Coordinates of C-alpha atoms in Angstrom, one line a residue:
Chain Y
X645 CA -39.8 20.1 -3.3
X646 CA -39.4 19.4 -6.9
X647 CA -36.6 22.0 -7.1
X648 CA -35.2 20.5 -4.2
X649 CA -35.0 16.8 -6.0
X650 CA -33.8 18.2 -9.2
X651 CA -31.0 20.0 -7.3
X652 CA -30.6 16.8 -5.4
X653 CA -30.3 14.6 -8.5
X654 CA -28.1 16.8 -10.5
X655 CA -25.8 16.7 -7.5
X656 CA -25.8 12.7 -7.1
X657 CA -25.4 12.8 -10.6
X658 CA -22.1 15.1 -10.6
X659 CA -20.9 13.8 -7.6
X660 CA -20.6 10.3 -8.9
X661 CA -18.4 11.5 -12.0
X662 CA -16.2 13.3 -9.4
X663 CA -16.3 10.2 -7.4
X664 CA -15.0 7.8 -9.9
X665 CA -11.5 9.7 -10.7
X666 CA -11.3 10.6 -7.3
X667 CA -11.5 6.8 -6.4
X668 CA -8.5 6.5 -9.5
X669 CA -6.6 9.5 -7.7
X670 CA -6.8 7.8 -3.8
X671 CA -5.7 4.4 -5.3
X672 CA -2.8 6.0 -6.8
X673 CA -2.0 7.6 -3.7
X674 CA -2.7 4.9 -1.2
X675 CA 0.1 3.1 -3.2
X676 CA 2.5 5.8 -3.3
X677 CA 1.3 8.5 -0.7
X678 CA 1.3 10.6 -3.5
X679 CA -0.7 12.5 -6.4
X680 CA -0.9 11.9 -9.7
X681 CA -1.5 14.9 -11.0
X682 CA -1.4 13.2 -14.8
X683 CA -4.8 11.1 -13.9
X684 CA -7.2 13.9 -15.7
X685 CA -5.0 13.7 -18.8
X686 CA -4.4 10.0 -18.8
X687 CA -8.5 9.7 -18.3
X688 CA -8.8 11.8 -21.2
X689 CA -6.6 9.6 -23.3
X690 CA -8.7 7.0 -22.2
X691 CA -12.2 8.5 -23.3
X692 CA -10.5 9.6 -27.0
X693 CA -9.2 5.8 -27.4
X694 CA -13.2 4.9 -26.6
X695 CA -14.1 7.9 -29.1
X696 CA -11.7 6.5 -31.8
X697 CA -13.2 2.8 -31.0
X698 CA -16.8 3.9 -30.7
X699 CA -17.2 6.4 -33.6
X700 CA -14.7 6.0 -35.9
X701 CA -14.4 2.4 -35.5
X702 CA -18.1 1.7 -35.3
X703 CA -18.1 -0.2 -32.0
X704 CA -20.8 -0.4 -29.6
X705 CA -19.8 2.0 -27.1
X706 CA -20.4 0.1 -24.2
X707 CA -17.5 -2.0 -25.7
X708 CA -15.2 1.0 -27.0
X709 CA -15.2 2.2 -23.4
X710 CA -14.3 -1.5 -21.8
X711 CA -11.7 -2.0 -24.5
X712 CA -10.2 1.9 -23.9
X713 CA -10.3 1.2 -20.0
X714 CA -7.8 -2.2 -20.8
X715 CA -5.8 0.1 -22.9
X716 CA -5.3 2.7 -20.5
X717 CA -4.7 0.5 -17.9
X718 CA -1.9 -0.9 -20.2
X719 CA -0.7 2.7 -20.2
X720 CA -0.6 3.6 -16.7
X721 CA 1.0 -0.1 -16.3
X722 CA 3.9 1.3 -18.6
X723 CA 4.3 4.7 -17.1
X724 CA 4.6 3.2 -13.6
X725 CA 7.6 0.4 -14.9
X726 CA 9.3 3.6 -17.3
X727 CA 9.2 6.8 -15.0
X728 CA 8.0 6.4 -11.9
X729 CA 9.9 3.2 -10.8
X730 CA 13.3 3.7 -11.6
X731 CA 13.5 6.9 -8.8
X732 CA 13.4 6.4 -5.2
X733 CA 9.8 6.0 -3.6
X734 CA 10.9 8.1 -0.7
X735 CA 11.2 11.0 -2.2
X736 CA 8.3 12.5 -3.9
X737 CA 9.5 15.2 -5.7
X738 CA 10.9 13.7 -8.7
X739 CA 7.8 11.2 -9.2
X740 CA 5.2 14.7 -8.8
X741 CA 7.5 16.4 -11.6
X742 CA 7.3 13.6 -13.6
X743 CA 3.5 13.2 -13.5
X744 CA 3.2 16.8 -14.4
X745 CA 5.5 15.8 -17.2
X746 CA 2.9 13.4 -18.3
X747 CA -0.2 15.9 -17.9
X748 CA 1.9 18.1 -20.3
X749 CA 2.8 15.6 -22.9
X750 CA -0.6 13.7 -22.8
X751 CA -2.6 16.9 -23.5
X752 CA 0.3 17.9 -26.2
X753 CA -0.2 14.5 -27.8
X754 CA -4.1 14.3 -27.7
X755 CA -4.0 18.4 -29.0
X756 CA -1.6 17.0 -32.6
X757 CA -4.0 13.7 -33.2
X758 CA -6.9 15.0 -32.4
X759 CA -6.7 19.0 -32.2
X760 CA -8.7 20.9 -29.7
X761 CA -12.3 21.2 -31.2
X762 CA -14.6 19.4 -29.2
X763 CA -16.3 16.7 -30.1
X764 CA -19.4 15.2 -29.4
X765 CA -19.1 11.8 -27.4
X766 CA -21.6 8.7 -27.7
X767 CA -23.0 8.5 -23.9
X768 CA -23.5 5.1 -22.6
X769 CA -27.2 5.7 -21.7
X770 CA -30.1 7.3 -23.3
X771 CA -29.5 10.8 -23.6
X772 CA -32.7 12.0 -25.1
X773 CA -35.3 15.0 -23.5
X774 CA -37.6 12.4 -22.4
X775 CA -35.0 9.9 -21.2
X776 CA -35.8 10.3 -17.7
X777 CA -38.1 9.0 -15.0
X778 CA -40.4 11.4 -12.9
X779 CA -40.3 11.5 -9.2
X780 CA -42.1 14.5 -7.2
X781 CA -42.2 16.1 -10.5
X782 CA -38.6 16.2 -10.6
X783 CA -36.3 14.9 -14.0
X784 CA -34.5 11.8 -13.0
X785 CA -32.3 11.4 -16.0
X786 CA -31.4 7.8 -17.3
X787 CA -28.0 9.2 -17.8
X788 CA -27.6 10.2 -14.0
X789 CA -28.8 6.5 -12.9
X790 CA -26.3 5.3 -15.2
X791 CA -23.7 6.9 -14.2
X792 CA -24.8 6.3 -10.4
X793 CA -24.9 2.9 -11.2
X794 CA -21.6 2.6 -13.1
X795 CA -19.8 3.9 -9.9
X796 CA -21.6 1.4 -7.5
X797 CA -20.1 -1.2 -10.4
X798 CA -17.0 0.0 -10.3
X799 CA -16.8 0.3 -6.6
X800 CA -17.5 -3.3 -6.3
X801 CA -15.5 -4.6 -8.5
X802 CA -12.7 -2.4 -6.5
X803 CA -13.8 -4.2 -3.5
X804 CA -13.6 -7.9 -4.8
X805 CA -10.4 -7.1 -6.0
X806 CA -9.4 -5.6 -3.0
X807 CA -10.4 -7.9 -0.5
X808 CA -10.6 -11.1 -2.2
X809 CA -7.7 -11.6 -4.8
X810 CA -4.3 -12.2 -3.6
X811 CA -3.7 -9.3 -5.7
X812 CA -5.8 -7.1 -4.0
X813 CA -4.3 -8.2 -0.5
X814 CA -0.9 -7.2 -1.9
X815 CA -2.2 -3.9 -2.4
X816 CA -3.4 -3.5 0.3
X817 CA -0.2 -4.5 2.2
X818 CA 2.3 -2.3 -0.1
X819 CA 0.1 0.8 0.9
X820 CA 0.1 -0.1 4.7
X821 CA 3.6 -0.6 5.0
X822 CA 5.8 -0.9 1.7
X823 CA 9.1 -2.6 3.6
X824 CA 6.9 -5.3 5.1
X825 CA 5.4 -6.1 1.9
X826 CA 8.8 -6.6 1.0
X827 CA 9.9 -8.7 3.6
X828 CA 6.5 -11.1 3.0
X829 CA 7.7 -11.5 -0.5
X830 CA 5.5 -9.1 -2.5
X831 CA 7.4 -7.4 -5.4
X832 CA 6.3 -4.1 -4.2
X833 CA 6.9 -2.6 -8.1
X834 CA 4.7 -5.0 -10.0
X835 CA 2.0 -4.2 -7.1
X836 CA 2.3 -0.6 -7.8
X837 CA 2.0 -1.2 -11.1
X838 CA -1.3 -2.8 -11.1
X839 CA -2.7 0.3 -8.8
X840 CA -1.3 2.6 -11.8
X841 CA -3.0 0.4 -14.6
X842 CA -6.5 -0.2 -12.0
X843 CA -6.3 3.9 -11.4
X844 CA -6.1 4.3 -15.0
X845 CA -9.0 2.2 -16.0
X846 CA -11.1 3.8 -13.9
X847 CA -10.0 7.2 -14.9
X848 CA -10.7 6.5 -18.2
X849 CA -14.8 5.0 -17.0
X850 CA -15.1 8.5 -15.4
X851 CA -14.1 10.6 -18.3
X852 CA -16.0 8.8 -20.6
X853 CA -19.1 9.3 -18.5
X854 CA -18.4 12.9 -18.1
X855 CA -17.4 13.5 -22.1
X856 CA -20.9 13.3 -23.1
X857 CA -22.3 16.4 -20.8
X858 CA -18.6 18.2 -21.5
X859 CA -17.7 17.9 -24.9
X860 CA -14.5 16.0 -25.4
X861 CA -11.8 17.6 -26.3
X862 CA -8.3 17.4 -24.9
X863 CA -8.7 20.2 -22.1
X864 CA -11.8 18.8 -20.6
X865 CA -10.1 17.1 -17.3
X866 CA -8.8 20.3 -16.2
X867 CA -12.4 21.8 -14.1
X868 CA -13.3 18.0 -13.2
X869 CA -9.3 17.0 -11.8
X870 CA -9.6 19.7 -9.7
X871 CA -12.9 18.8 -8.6
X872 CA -11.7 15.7 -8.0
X873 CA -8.9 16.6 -6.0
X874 CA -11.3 18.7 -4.0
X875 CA -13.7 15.2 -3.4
X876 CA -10.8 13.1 -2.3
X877 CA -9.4 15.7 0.0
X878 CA -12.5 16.0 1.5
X879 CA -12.7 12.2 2.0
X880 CA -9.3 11.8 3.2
X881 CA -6.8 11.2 0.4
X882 CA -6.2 7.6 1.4
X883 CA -9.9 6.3 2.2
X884 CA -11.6 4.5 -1.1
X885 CA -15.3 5.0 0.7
X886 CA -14.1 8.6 1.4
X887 CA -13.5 9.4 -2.0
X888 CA -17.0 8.1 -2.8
X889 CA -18.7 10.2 -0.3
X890 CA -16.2 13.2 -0.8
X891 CA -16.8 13.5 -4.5
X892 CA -20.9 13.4 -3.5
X893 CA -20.3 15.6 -1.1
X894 CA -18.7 18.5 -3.7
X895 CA -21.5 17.5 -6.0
X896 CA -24.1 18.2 -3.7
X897 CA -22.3 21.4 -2.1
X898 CA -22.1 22.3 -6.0
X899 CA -25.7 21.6 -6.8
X900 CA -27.4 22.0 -3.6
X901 CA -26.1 24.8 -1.4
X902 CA -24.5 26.8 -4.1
X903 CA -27.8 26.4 -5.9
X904 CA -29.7 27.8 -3.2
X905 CA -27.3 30.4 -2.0
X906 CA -27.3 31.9 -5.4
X907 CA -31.5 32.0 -5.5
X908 CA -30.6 34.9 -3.0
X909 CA -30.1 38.1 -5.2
X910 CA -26.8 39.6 -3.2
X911 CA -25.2 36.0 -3.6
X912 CA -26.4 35.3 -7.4
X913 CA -22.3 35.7 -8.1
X914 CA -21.8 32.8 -6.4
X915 CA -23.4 30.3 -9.0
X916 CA -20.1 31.2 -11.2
X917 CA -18.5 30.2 -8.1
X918 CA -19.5 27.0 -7.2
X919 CA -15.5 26.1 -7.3
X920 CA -14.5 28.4 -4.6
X921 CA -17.5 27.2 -2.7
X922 CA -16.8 24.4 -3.0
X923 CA -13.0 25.0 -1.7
X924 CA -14.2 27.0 1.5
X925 CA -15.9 24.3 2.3
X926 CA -13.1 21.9 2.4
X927 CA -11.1 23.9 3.6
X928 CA -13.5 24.4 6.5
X929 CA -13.7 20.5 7.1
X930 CA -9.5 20.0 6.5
X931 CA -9.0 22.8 9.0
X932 CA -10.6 20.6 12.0
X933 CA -10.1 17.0 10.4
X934 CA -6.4 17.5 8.6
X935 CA -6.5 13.9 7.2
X936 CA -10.1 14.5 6.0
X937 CA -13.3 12.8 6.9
X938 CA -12.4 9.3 6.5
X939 CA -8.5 9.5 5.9
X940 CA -6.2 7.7 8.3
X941 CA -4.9 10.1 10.8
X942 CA -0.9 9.1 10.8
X943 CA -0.1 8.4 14.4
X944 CA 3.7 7.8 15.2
X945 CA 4.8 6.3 18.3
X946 CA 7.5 7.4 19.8
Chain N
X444 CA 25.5 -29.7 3.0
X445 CA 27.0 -30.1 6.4
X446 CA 29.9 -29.3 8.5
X447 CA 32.4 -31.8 9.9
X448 CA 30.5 -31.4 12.8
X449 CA 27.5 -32.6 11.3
X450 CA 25.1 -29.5 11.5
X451 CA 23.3 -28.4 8.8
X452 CA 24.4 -24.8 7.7
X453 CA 21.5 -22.8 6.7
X454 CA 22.2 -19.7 6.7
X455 CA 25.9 -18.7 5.7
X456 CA 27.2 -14.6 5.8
X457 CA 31.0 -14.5 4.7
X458 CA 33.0 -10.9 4.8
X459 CA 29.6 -8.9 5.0
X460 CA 30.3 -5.2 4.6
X461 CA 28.2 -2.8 4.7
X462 CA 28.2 1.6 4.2
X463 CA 25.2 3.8 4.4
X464 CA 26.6 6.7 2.3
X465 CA 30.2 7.8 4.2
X466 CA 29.4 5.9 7.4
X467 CA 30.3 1.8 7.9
X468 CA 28.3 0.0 9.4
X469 CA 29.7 -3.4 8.8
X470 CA 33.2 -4.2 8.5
X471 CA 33.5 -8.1 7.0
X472 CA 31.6 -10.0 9.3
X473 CA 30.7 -13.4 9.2
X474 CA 28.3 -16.1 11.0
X475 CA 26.8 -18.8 10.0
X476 CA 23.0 -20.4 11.5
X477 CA 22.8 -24.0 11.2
X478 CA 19.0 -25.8 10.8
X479 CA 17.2 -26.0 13.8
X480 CA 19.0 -24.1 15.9
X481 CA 18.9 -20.7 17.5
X482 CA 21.8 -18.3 16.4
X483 CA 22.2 -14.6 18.4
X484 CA 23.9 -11.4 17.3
X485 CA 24.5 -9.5 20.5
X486 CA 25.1 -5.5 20.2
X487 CA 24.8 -2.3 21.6
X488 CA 23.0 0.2 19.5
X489 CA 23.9 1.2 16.8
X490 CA 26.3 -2.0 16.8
X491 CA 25.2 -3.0 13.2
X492 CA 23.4 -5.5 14.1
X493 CA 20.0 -4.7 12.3
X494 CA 22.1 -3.8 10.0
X495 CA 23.2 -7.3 9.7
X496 CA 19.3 -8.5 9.2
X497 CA 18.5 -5.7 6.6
X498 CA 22.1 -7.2 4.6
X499 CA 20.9 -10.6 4.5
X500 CA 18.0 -9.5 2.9
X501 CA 19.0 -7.6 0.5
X502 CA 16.8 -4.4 1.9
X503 CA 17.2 -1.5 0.3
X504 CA 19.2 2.1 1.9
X505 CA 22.4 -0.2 2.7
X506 CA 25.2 -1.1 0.2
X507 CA 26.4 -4.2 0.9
X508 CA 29.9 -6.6 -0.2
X509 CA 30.0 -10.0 0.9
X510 CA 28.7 -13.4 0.3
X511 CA 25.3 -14.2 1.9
X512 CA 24.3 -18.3 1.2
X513 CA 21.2 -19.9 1.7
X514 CA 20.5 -23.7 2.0
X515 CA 23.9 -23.4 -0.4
X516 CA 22.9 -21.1 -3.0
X517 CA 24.8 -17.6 -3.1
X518 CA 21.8 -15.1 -2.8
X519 CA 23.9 -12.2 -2.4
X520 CA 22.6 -10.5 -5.5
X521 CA 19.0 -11.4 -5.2
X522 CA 15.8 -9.2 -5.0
X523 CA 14.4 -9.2 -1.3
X524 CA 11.1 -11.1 -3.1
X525 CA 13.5 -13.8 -4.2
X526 CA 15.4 -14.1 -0.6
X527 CA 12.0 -14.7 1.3
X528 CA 10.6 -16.8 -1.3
X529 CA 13.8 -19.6 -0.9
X530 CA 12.8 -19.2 3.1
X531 CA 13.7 -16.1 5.4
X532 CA 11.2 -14.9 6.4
X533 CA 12.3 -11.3 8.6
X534 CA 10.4 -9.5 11.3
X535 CA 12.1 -5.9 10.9
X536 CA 12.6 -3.5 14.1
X537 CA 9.5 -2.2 14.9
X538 CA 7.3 -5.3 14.3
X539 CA 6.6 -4.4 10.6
X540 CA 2.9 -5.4 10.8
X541 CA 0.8 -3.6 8.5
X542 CA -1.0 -1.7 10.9
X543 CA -4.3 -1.4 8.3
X544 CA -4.7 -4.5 7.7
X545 CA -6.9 -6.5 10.2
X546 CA -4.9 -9.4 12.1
X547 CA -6.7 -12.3 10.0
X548 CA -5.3 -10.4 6.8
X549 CA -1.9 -9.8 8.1
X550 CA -1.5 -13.8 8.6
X551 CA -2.7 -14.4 5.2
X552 CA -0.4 -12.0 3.7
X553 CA 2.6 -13.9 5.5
X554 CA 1.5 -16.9 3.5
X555 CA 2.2 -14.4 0.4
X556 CA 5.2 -16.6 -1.1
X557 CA 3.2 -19.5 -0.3
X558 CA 0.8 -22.1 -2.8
X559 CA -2.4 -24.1 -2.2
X560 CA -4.3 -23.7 1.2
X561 CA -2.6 -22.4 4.4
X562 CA -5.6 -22.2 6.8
X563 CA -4.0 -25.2 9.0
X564 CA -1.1 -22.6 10.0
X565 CA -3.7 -19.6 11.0
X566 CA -5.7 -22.3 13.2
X567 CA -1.8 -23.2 14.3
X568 CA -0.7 -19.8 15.4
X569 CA -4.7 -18.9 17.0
X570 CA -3.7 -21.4 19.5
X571 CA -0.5 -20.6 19.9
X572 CA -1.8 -16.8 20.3
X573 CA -4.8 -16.9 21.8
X574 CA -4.9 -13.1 21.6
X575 CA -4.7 -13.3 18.0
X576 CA -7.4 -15.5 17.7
X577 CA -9.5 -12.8 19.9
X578 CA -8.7 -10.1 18.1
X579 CA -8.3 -11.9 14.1
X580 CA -11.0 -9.1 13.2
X581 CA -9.2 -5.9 14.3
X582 CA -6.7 -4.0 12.5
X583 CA -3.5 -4.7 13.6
X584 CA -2.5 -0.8 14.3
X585 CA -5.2 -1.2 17.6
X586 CA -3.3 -4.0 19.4
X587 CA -0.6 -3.6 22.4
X588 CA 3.2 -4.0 21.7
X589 CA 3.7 -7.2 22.8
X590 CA 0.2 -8.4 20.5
X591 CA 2.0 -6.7 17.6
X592 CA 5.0 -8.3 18.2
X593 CA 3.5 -12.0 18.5
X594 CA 1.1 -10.8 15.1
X595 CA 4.7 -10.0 13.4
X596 CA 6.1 -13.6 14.6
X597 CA 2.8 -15.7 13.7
X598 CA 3.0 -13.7 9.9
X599 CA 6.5 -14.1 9.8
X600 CA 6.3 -18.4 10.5
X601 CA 3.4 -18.3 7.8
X602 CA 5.4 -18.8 5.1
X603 CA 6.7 -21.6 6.9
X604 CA 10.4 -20.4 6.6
X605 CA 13.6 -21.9 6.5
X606 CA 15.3 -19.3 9.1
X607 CA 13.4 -16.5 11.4
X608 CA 15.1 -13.7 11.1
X609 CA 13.9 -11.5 14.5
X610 CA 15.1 -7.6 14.8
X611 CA 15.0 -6.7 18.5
X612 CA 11.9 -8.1 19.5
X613 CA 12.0 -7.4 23.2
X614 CA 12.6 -3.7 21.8
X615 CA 9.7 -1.0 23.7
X616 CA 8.2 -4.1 25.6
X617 CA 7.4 -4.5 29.1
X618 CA 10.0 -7.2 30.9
X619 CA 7.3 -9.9 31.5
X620 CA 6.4 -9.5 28.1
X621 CA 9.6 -10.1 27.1
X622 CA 10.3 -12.7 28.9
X623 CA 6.6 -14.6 27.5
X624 CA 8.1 -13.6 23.8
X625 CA 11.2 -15.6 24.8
X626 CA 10.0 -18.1 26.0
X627 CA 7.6 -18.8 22.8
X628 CA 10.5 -18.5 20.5
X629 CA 12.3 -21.2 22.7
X630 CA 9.2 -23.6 22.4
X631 CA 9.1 -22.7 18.6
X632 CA 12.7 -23.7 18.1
X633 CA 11.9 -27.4 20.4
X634 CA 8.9 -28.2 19.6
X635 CA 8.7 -27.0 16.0
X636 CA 12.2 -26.7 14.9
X637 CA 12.4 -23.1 13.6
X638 CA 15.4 -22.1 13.1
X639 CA 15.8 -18.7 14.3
X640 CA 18.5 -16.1 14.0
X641 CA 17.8 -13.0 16.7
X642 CA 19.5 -9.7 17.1
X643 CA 18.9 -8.5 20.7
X644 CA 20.7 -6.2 23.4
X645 CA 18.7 -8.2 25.8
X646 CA 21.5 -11.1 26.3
X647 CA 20.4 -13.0 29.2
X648 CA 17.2 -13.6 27.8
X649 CA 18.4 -14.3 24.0
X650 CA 21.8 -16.3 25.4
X651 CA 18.8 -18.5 27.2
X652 CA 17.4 -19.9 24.2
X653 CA 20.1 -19.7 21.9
X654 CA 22.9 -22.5 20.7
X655 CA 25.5 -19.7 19.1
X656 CA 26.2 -16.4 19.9
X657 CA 27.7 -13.7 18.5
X658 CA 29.1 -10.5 19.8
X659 CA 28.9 -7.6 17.3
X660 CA 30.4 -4.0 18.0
X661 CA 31.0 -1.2 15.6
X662 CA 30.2 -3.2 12.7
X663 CA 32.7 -6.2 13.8
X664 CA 32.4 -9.5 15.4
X665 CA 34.6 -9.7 18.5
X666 CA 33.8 -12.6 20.2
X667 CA 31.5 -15.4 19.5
X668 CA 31.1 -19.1 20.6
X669 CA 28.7 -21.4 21.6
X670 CA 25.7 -20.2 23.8
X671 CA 26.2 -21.5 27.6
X672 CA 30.2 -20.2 27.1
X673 CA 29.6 -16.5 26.3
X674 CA 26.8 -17.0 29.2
X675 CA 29.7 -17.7 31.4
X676 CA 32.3 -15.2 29.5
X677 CA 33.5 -12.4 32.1
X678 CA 33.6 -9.5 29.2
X679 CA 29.7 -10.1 28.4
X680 CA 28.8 -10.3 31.7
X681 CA 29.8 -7.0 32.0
X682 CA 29.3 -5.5 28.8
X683 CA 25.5 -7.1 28.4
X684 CA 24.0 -9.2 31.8
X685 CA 25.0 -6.5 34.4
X686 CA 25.9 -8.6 36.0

């Protein structure tokens, strides 16, 4: 039992961190059906603007993260207006090769400021041995209620925005249908462009929870991206909720069933593994729900 | 501004060309929709005549010459935003609702150009659609053609527009459906004064509630005149009533 809730917490806990730049990849793509495959880098931008803010700029950190997160958002705001707008929505290829483009550059740039040693990063929450709370004998760490909590936070202050700002109910129209937005008088651009700067906000909340157990340093993103990827996949890449429950779901699939899977002698490999695991089962789910578990399933009439 | 006749023009196209790549789809066409009254653009498909809509609006795909005026003010160069903002408000081939949104949202998104409290028009257009009101919860993308089509009119007259732009709305809809939709739009024009311009094949029906009409083919206006006379014309009867 208590191994059970320590495998159960650690999973929550990972989960949520995949959960929160999953939620910055599906609002990306629910404005442009497409993936931006520069959020991990961006994200890590993000958490070294907090690191300069927090540590060498002596700010709380509570601030240096909120203050990184309107920075970034700034950033994503710019990239959106500079290289993604001027090409034609309609065809992706261009905008994927120029968020690759930005992946490449961001970690170029982050590698000259700030080089590639990691660096330890000023957690939000107590990080200490005995910062945790005991249930069933298992370690419930303040740092994985945090971060648990930070993603119910940010996931309702998604929704408000969402569902009851004008803003939000652009948004929502662009990603429906982007030619009737048009044609009700949103400018479909600047509404894209707030999805970039939101996505990029949160990016940066989720790497700056995650720097603390990682190490930042500019390669960190890679492992949790594709994790990431993996959770809103899972979810169904255009489903908000579903990236929520997709990136708990590859958390717990890490923590849980390759945890207990590898207690097994013959399958111990498989704790090195938890990636690949963690792929068969999505592929499993994607190969009977293509649009994943709570992604709209495109239905054209004809 | 008005004509000699007296009629308020609001909606003015002069030499309105228009190419997708190679191919032309509008060869310098011009009509004009006065306040209050119901304009048609009759055509085959492929005709140009949604074309025509997409043109006014400055949608993006075509490339289009000419002079399109609103209320007097050249808006040929104008961002698609700006065009519905000064009062066309367009419902596109295909309905255009956004199929994700529920029916209650799609309304208030209509109002998107809009300032200050528009809850008066929803209550407005759940009476007028009483199968709105029923379903103002669901998403749009689970109604019937002929709800969709009355969602994409009652967004459209949210922003309390100028002109009505309507792309084939009897397009993929059963014939007494069609003939309810008509029938609304005539009411709307009487009883509220929108002024509506329509792009149809269905003539008979569109002729019925209309004051002008216009006869489009291969991108060029061949015939036009007033309503009741291309009702009575020999070459539409047989080209579009069948008869």
């Amino acid at each position: 039992m208590q191994l059970f809730l320590q495998r159960l917490f650690d999973g929550l806990t990972l989960g949520a961190i995949y959960a929160v730049v999953a939620v910055a990849l599906v609002l990306i793509f629910k404005a442009t059906t497409l993936i931006n495959f520069a959020q991990g880098e961006l994200a890590m931008f993000g958490a070294f603007i907090a690191y300069v803010l927090a540590v060498e700029q002596g700010l709380p950190i509570l601030i240096a993260i909120a203050l990184a997160m309107v920075i970034s958002s700034v950033m994503g705001a710019v990239i959106e207006r500079v290289l993604v707008r001027p090409f034609d929505p309609t065809d992706h290829l261009p905008v994927v090769l120029i968020t690759l483009g930005v992946f490449l550059i961001l970690n170029a740039v982050a590698g000259e400021i700030w080089n590639y040693q990691p660096r330890a990063f000023p957690s939000l929450f107590p990080k200490g041995p005995d910062d945790y709370v005991s249930i069933g004998g298992a370690r419930l760490f303040y740092d994985g209620l945090g971060t648990w909590a930070m993603l119910a936070l940010m996931m309702g202050a998604l929704y408000v925005i969402l569902n009851w700002t004008k803003t939000g109910l652009a948004f929502r129209a662009v990603s429906s249908n982007t030619e009737s937005a048009r044609l009700v008088g949103i400018r479909t651009g600047r509404t894209l462009m707030f999805g970039w700067a939101l996505a990029c906000a949160f990016g940066t909340l989720g790497a700056s929870l995650v720097a603390p157990r990682l190490f930042l340093q500019p390669n960190m993103m890679a492992t949790l991206l594709i994790f990431s990827f993996a959770a809103a996949a899972l979810g169904g890449l255009d489903s908000l909720p579903g990236a929520v429950l997709g990136g708990i779901g590859i958390g717990l699939i890490q923590s849980l069933l390759v945890g207990y899977l590898g207690d097994w002698g013959p399958l111990e490999f498989l704790r090195n593994l938890s990636l690949a695991v963690a792929f068969v089962v999505i592929l499993i789910v994607l190969s009977f729900k293509p649009s994943g578990l709570f992604g709209t399933s495109r239905v054209e009439r004809v | 501004m008005s004509t000699s006749t007296g009629r308020e023009i609001i909606l003015k196209v002069e030499g309105l060309s228009a190419n997708y790549g190679q191919i032309t789809a509008l060869r310098s066409i011009s009509f004009e929709v006065a306040k209050g009254e119901v304009a048609v653009v009759l055509g085959a498909n492929g005709a140009g005549k949604t074309t025509t809509l997409r043109a006014v609006c400055n949608m993006p795909v075509v490339s289009s010459t000419g002079k399109v005026t609103l209320g007097g003010e050249d808006v040929s160069k104008k961002d698609t935003a700006d065009i519905v903002g000064r009062g066309v408000a367009h419902v596109p081939q295909g309905r255009g609702t956004f199929p994700e949104l529920s029916v209650m949202d799609n309304l208030e998104v209509g109002a998107y150009v809009r300032k200050g409290s528009f809850s008066e028009d929803i209550d407005k257009y759940f009476e007028m659609f009483p199968r709105l009101a029923e379903r103002r919860d669901q998403l749009a993308g689970s109604l019937s053609g002929g709800e969709q089509q009355m969602l994409a009119v009652a967004r459209a007259l949210m922003s309390r527009p100028e002109v009505l732009l309507l792309d084939e709305p009897s397009l993929g809809l059963a014939p007494l459906i069609i003939q309810d939709l008509f029938k609304t739009f005539g009411e709307l024009n009487k009883t509220e004064g929108v002024t509506m311009l329509i792009v149809e094949q269905n003539a008979n029906l569109a002729l019925g509630i209309a004051d002008h009409g216009y006869v489009l083919e291969a991108g060029e206006i061949v015939l036009q005149g007033r309503a009741e006379d291309l009702q009575n014309d020999s070459s539409i009867q047989d080209a579009y009533l069948g008869a």
